[in-house]
PDB file of N, CA and C in Angstrom:
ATOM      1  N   UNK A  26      -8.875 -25.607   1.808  1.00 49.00           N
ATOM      2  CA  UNK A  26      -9.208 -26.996   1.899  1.00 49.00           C
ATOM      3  C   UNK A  26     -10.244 -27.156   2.999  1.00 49.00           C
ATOM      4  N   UNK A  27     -11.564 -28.289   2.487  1.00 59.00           N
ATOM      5  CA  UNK A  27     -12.071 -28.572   3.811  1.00 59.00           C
ATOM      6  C   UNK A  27     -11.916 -28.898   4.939  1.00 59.00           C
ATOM      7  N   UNK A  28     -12.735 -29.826   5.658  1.00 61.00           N
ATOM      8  CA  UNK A  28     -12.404 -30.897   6.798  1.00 61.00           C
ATOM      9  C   UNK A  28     -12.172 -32.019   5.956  1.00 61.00           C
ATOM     10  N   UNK A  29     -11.072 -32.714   6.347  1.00 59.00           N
ATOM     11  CA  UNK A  29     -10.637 -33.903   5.835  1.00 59.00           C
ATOM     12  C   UNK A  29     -10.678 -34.975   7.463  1.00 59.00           C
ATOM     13  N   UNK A  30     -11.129 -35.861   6.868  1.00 66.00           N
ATOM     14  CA  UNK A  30     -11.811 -37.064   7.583  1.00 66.00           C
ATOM     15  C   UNK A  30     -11.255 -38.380   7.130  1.00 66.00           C
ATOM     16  N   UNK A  31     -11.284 -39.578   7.882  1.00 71.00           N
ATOM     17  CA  UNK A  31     -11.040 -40.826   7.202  1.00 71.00           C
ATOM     18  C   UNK A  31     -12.160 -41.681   6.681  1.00 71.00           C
ATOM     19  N   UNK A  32     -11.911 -42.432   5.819  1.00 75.00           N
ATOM     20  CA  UNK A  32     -13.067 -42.782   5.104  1.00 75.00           C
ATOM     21  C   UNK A  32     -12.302 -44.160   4.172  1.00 75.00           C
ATOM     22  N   UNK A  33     -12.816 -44.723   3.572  1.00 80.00           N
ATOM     23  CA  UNK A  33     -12.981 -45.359   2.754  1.00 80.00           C
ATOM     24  C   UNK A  33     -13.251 -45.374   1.227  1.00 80.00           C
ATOM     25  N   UNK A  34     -12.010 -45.858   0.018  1.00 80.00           N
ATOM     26  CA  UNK A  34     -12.101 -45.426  -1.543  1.00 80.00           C
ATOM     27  C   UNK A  34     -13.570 -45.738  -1.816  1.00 80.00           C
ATOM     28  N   UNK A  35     -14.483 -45.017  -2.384  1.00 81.00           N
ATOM     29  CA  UNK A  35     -15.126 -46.045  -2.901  1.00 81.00           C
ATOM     30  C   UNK A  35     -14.750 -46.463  -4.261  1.00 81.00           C
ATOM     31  N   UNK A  36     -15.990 -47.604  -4.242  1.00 86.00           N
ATOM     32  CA  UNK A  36     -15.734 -48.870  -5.836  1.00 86.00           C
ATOM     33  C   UNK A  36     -15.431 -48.200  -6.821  1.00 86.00           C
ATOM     34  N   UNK A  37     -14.696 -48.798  -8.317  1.00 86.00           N
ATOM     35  CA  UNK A  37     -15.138 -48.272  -8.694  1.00 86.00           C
ATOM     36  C   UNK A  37     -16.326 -48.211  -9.286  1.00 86.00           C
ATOM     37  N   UNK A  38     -17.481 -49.189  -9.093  1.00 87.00           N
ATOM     38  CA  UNK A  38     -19.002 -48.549  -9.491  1.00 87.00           C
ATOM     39  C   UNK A  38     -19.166 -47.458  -9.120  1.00 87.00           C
ATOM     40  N   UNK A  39     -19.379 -46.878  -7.589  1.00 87.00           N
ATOM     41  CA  UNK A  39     -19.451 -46.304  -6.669  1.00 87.00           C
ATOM     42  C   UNK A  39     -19.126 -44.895  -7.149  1.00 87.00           C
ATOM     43  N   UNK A  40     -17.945 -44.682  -7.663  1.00 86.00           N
ATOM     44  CA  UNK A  40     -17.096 -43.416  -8.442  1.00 86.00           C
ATOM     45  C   UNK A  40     -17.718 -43.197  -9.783  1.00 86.00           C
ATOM     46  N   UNK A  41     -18.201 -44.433 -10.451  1.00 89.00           N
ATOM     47  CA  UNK A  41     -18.587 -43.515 -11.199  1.00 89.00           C
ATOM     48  C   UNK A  41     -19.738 -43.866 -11.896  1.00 89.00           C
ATOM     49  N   UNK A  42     -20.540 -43.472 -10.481  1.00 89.00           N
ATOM     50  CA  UNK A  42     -22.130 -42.470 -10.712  1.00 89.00           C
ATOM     51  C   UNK A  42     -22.133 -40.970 -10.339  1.00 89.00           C
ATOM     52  N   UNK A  43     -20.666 -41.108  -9.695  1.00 87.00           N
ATOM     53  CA  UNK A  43     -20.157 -39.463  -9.448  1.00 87.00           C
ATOM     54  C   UNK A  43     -19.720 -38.395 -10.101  1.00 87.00           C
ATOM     55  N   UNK A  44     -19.001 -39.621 -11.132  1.00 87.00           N
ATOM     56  CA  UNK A  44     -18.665 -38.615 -12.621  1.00 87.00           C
ATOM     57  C   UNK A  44     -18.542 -37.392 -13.212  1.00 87.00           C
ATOM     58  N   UNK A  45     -19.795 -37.285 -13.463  1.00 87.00           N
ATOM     59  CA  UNK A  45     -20.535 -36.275 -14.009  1.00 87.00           C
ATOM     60  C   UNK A  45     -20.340 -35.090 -12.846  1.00 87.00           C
ATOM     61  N   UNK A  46     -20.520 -35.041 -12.211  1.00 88.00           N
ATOM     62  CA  UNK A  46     -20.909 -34.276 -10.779  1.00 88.00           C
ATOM     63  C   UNK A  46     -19.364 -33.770 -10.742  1.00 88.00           C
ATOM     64  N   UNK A  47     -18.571 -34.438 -10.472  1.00 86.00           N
ATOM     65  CA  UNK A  47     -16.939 -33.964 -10.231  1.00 86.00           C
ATOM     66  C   UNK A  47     -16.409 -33.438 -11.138  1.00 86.00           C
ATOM     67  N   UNK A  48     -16.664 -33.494 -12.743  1.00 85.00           N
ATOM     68  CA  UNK A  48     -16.126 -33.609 -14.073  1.00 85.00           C
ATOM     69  C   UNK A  48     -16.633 -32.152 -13.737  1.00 85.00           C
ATOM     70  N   UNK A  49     -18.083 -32.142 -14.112  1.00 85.00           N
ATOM     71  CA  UNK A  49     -18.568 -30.634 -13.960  1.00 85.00           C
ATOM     72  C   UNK A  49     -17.806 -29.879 -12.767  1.00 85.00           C
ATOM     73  N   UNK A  50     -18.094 -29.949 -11.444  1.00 88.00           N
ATOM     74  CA  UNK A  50     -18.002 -28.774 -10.261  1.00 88.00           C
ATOM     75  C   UNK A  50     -16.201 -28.711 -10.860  1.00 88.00           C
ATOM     76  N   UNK A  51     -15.805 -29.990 -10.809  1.00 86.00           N
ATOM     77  CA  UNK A  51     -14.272 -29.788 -10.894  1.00 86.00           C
ATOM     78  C   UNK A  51     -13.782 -28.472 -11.477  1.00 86.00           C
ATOM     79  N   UNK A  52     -14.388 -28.386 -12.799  1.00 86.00           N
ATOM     80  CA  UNK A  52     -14.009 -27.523 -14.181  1.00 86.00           C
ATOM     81  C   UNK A  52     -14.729 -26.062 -13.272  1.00 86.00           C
ATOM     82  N   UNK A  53     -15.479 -26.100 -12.961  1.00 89.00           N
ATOM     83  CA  UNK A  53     -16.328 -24.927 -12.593  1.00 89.00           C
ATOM     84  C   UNK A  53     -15.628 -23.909 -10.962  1.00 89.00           C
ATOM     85  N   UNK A  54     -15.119 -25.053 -10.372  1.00 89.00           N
ATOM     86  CA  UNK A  54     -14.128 -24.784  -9.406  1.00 89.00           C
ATOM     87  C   UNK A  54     -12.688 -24.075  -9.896  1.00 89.00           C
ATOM     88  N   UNK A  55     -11.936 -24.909 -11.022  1.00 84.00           N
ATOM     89  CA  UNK A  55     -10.797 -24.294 -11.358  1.00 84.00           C
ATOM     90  C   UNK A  55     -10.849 -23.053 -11.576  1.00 84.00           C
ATOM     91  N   UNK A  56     -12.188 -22.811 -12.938  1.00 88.00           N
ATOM     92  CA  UNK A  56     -12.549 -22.002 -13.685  1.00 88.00           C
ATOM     93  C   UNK A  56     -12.744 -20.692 -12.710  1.00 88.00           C
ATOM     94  N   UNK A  57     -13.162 -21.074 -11.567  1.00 90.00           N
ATOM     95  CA  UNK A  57     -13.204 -19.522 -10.209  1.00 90.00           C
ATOM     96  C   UNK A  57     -11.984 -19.413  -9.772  1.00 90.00           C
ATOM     97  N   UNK A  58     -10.913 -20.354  -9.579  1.00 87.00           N
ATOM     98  CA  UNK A  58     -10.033 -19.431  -8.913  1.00 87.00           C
ATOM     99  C   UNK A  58      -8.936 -19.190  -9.663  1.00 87.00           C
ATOM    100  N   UNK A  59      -8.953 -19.815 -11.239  1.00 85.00           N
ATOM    101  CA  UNK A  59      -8.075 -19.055 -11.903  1.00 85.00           C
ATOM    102  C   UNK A  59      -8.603 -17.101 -12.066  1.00 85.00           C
ATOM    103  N   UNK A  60      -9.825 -17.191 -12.411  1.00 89.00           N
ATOM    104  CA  UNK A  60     -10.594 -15.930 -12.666  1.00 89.00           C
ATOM    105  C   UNK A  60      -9.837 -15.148 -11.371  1.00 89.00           C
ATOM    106  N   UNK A  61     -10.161 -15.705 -10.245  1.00 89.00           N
ATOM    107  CA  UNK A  61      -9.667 -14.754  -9.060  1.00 89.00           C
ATOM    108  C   UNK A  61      -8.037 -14.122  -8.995  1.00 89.00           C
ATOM    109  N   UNK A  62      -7.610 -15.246  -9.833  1.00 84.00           N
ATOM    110  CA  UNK A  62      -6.011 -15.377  -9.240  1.00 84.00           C
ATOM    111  C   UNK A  62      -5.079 -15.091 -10.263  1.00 84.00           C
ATOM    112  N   UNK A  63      -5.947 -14.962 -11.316  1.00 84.00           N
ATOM    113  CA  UNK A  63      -4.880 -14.857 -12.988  1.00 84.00           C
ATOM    114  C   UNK A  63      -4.219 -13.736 -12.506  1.00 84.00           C
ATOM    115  N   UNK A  64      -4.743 -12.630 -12.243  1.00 86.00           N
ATOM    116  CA  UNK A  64      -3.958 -10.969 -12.335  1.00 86.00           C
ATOM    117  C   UNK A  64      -3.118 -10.937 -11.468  1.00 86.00           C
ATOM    118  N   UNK A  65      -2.633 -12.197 -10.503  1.00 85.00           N
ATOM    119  CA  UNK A  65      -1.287 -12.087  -9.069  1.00 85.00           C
ATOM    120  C   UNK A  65      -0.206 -12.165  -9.904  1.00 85.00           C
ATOM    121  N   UNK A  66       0.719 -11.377  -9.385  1.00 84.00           N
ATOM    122  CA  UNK A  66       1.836 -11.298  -9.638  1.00 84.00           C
ATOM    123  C   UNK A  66       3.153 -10.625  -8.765  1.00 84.00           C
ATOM    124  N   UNK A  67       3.896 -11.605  -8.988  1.00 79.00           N
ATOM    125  CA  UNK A  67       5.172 -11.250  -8.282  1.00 79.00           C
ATOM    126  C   UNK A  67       4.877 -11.420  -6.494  1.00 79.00           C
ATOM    127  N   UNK A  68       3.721 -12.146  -6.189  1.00 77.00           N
ATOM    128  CA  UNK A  68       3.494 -12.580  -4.847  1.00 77.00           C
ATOM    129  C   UNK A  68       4.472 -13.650  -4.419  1.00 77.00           C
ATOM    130  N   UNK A  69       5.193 -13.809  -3.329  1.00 72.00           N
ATOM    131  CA  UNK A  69       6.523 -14.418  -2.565  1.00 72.00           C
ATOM    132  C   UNK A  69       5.531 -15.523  -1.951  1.00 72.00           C
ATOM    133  N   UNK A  70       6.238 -16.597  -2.214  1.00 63.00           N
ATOM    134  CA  UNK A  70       5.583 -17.861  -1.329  1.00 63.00           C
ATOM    135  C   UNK A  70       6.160 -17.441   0.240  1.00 63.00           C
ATOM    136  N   UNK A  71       5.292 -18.459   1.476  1.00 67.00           N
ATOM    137  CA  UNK A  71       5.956 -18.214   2.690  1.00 67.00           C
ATOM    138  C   UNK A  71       5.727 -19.465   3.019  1.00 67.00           C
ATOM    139  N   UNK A  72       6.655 -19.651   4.138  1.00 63.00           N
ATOM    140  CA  UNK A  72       6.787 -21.151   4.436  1.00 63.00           C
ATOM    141  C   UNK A  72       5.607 -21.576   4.793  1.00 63.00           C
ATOM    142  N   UNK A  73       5.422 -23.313   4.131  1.00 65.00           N
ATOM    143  CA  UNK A  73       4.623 -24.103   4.212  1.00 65.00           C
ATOM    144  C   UNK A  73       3.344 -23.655   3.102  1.00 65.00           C
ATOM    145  N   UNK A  74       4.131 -22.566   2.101  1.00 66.00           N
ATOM    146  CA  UNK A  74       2.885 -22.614   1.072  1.00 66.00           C
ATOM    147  C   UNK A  74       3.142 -23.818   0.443  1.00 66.00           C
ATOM    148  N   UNK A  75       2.069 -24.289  -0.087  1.00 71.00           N
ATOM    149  CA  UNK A  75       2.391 -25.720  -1.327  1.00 71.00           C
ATOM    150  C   UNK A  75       1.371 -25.436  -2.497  1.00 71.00           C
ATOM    151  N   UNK A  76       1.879 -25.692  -3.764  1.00 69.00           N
ATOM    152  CA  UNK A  76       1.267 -25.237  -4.908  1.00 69.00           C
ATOM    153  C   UNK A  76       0.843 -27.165  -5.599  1.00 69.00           C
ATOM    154  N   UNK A  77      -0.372 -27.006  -5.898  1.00 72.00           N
ATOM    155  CA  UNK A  77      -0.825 -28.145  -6.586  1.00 72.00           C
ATOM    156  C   UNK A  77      -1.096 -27.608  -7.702  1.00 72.00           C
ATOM    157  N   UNK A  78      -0.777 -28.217  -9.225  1.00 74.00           N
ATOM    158  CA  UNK A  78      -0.446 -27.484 -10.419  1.00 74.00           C
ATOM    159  C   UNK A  78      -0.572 -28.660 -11.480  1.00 74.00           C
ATOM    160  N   UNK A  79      -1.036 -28.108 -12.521  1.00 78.00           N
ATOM    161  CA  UNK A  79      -1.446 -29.035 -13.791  1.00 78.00           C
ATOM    162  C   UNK A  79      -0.439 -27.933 -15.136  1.00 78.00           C
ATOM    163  N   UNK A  80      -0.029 -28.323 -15.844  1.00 83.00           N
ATOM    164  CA  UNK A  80       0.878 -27.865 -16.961  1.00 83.00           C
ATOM    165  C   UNK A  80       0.513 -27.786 -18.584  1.00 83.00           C
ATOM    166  N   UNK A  81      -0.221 -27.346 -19.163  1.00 87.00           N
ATOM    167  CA  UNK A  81      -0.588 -27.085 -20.131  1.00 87.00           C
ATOM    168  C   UNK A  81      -0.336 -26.173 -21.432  1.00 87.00           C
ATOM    169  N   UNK A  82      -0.647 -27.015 -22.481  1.00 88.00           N
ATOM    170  CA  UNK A  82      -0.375 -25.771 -23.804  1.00 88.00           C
ATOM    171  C   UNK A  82      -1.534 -26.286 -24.445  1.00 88.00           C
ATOM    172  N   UNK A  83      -1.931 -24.550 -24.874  1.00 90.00           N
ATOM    173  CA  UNK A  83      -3.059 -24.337 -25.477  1.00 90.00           C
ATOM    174  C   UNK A  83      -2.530 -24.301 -27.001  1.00 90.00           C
ATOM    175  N   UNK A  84      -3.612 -24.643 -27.860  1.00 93.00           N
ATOM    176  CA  UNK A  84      -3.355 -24.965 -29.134  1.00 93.00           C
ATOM    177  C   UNK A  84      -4.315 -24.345 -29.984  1.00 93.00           C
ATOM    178  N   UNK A  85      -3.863 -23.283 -30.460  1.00 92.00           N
ATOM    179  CA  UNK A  85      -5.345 -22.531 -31.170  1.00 92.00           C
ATOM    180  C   UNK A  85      -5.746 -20.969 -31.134  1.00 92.00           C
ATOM    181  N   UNK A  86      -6.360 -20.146 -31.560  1.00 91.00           N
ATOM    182  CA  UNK A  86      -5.846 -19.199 -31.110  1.00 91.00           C
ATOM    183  C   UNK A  86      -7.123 -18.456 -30.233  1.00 91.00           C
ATOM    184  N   UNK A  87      -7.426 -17.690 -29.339  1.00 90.00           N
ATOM    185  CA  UNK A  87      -8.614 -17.190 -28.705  1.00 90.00           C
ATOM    186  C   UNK A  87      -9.672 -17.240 -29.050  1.00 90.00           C
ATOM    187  N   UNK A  88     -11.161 -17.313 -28.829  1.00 89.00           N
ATOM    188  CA  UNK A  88     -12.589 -17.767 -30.011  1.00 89.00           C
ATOM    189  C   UNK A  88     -11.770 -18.699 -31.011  1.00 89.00           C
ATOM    190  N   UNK A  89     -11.190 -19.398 -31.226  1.00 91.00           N
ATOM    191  CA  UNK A  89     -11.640 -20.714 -32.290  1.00 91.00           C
ATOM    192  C   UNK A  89     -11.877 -21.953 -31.386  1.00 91.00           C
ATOM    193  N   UNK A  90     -13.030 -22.061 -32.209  1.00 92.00           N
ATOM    194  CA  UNK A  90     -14.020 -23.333 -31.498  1.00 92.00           C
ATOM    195  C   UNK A  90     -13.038 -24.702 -31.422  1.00 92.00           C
ATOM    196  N   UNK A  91     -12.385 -24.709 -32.152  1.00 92.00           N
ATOM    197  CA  UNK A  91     -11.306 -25.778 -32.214  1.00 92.00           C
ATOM    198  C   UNK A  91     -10.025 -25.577 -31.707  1.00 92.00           C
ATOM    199  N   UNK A  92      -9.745 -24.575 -30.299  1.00 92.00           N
ATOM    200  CA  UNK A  92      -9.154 -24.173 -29.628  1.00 92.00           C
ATOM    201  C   UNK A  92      -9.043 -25.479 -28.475  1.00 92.00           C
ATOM    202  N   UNK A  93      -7.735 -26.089 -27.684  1.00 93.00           N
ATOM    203  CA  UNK A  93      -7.753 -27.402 -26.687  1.00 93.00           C
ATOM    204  C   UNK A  93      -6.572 -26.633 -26.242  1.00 93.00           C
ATOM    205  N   UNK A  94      -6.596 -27.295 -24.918  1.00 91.00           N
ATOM    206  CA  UNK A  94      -5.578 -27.779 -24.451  1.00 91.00           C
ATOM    207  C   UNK A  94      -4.890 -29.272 -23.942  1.00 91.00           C
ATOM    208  N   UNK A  95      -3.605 -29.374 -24.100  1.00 90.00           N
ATOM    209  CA  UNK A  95      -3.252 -30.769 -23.674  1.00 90.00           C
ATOM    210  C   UNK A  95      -2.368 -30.477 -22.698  1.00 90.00           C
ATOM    211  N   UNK A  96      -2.433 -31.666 -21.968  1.00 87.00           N
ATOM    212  CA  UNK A  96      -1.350 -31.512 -20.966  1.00 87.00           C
ATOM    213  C   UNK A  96       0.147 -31.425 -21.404  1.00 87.00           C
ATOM    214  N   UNK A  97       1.172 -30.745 -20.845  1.00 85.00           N
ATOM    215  CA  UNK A  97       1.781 -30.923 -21.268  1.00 85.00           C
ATOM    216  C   UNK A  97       3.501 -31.405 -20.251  1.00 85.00           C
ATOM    217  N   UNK A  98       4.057 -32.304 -21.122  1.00 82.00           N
ATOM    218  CA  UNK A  98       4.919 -32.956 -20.100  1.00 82.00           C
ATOM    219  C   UNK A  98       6.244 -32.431 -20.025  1.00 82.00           C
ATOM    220  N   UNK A  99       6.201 -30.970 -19.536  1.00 84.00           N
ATOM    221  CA  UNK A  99       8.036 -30.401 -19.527  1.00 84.00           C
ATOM    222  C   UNK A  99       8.111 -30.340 -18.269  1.00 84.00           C
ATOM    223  N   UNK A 100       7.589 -31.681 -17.406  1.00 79.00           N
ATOM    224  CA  UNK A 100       7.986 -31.230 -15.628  1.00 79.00           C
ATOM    225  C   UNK A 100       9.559 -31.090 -15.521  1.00 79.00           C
ATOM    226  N   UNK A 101      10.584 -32.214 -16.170  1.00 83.00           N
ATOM    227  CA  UNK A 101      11.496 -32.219 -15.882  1.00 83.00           C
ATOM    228  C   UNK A 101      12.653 -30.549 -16.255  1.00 83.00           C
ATOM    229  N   UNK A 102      12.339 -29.967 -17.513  1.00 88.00           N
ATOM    230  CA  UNK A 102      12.812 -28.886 -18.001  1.00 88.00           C
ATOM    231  C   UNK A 102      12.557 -27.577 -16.729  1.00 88.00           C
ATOM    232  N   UNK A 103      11.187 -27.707 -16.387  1.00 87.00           N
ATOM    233  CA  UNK A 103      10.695 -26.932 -15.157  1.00 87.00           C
ATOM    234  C   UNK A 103      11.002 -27.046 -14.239  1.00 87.00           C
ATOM    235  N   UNK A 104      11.053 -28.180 -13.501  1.00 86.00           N
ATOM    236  CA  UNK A 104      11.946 -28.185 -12.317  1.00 86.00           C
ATOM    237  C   UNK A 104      13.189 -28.019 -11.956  1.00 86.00           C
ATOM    238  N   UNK A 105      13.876 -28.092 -13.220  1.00 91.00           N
ATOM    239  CA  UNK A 105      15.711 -27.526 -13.337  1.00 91.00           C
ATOM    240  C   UNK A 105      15.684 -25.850 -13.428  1.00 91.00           C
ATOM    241  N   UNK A 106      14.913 -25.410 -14.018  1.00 92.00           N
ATOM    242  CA  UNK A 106      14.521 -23.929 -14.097  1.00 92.00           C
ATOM    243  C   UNK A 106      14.148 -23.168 -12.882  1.00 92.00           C
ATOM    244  N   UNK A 107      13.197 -23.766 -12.182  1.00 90.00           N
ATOM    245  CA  UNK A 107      12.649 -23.359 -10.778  1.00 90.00           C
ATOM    246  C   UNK A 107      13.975 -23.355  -9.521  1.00 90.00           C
ATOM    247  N   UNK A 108      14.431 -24.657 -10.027  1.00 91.00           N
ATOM    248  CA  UNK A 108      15.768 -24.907  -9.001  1.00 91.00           C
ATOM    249  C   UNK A 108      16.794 -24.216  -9.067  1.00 91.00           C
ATOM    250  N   UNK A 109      17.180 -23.814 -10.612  1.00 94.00           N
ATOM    251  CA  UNK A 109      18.308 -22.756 -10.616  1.00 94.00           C
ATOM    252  C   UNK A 109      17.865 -21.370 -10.193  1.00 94.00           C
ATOM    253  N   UNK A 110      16.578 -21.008 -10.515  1.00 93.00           N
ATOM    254  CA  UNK A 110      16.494 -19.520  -9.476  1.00 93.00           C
ATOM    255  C   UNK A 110      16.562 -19.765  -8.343  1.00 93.00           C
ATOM    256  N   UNK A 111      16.129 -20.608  -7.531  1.00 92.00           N
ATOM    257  CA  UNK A 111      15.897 -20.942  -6.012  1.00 92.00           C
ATOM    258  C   UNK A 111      17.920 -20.453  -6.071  1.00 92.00           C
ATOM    259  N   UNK A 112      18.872 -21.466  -6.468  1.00 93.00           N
ATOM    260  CA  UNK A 112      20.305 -21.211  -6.361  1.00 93.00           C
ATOM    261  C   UNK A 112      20.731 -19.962  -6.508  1.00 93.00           C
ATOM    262  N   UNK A 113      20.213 -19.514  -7.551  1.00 94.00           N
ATOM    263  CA  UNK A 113      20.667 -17.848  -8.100  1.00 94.00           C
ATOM    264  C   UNK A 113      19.993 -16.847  -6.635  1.00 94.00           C
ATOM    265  N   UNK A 114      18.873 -17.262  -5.747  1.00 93.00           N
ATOM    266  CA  UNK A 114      18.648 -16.039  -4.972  1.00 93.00           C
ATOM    267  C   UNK A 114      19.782 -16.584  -4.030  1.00 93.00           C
ATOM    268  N   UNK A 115      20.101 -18.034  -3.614  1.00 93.00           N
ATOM    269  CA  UNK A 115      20.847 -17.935  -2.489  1.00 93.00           C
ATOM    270  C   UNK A 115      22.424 -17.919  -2.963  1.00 93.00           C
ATOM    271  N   UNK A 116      22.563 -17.483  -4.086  1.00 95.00           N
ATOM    272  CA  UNK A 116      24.116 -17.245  -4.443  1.00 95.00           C
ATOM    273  C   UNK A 116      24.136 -15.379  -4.149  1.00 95.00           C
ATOM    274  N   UNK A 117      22.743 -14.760  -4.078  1.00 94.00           N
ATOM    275  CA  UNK A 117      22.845 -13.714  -3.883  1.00 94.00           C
ATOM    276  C   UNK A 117      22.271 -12.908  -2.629  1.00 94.00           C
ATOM    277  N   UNK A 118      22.794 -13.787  -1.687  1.00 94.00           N
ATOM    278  CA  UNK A 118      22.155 -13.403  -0.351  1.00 94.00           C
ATOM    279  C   UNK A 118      21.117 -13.651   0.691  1.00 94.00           C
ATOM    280  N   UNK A 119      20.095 -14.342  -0.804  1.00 91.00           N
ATOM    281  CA  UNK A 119      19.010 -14.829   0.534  1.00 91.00           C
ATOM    282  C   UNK A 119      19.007 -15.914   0.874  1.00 91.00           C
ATOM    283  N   UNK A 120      18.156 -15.876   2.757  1.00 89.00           N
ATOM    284  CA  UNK A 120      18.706 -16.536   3.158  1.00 89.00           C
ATOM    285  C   UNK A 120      17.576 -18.317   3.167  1.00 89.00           C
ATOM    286  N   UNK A 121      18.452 -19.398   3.553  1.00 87.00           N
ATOM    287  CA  UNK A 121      18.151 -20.735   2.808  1.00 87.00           C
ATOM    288  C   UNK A 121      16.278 -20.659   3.590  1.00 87.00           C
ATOM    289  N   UNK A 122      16.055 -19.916   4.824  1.00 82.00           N
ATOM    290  CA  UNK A 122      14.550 -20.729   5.019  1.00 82.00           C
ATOM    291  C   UNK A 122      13.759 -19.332   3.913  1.00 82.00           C
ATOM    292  N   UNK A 123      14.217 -18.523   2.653  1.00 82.00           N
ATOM    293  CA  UNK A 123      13.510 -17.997   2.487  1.00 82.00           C
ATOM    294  C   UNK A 123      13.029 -18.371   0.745  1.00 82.00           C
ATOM    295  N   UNK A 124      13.633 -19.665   0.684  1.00 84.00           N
ATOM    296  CA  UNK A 124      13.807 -19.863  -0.748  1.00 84.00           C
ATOM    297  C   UNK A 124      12.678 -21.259  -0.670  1.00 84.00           C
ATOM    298  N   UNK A 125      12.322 -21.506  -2.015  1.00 82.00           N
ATOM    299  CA  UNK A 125      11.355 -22.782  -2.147  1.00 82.00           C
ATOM    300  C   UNK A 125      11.834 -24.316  -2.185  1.00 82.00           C
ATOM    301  N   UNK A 126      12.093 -24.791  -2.180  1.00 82.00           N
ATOM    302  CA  UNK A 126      11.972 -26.404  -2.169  1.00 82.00           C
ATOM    303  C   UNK A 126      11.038 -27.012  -3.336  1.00 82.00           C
ATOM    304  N   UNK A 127      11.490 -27.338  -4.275  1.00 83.00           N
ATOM    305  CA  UNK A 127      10.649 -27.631  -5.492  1.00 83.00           C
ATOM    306  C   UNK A 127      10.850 -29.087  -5.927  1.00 83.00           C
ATOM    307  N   UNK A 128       9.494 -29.781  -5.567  1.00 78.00           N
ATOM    308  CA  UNK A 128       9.985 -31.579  -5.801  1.00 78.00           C
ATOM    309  C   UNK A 128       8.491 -32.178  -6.566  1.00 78.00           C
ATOM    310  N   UNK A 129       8.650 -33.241  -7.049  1.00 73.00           N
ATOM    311  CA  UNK A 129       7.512 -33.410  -7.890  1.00 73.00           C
ATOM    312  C   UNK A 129       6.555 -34.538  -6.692  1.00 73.00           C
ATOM    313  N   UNK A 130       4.854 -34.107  -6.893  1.00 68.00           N
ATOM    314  CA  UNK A 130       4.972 -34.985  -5.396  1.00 68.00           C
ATOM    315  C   UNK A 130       4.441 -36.517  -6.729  1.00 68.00           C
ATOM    316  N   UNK A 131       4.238 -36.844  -7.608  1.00 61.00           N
ATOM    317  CA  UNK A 131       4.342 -38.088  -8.201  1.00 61.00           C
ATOM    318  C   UNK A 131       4.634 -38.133  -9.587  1.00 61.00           C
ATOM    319  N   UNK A 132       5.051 -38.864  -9.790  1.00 59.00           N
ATOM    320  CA  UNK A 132       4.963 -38.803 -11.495  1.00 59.00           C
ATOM    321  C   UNK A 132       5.919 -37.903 -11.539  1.00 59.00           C
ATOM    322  N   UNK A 133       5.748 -37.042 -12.952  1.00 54.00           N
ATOM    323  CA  UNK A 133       6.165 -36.635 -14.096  1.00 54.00           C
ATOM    324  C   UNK A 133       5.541 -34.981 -13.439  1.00 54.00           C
ATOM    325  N   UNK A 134       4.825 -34.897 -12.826  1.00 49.00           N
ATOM    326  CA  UNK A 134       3.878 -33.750 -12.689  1.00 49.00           C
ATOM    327  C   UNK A 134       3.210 -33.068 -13.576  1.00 49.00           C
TER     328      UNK A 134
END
């Protein structure tokens, strides 16, 4: 994350002559650090990691041009899932500051 500063929303006129500009880098941003980050695995969070996360199913199969994704809304199924392993490591020893804390920070996630 950058420097974060205080500031002021702008309008929405203001937002969106920006549009374009965010729509693009946005996609072009994800698009690098999934590339970087797809092949991690089995890496252990440590305290005060926090994961910001979007949930999706793809519909289609690899090269077809008519390949999407939509968002998709199983926060609640996921967060009962995440929570029962968090229980299952500390029913088996580990200890409570080494486990995650899993909460939705709005919405539906």
């Amino acid at each position: 994350m950058g420097f974060l500063h205080e500031s002021e929303p702008l309008t929405w006129a203001q937002a969106m002559s920006s549009l374009k500009y965010v729509r693009d880098h946005g996609i072009e941003q994800f698009l690098m650090i999934f590339e970087r980050c797809s092949g991690i695995e089995g890496d252990p969070f440590r305290w005060g990691d926090e994961v910001e996360h979007q949930v999706f199913t793809l519909h289609g199969k690899p090269g077809d041009s008519a390949r999407s994704a939509k968002v998709s809304l199983r926060s609640p199924e996921m967060l009962a899932e995440l929570k029962k392993t968090e229980e299952q490591l500390l029913a088996g020893g580990t200890r409570v500051e080494e486990i995650c804390e899993w909460v939705p920070e709005y919405g539906r996630w």
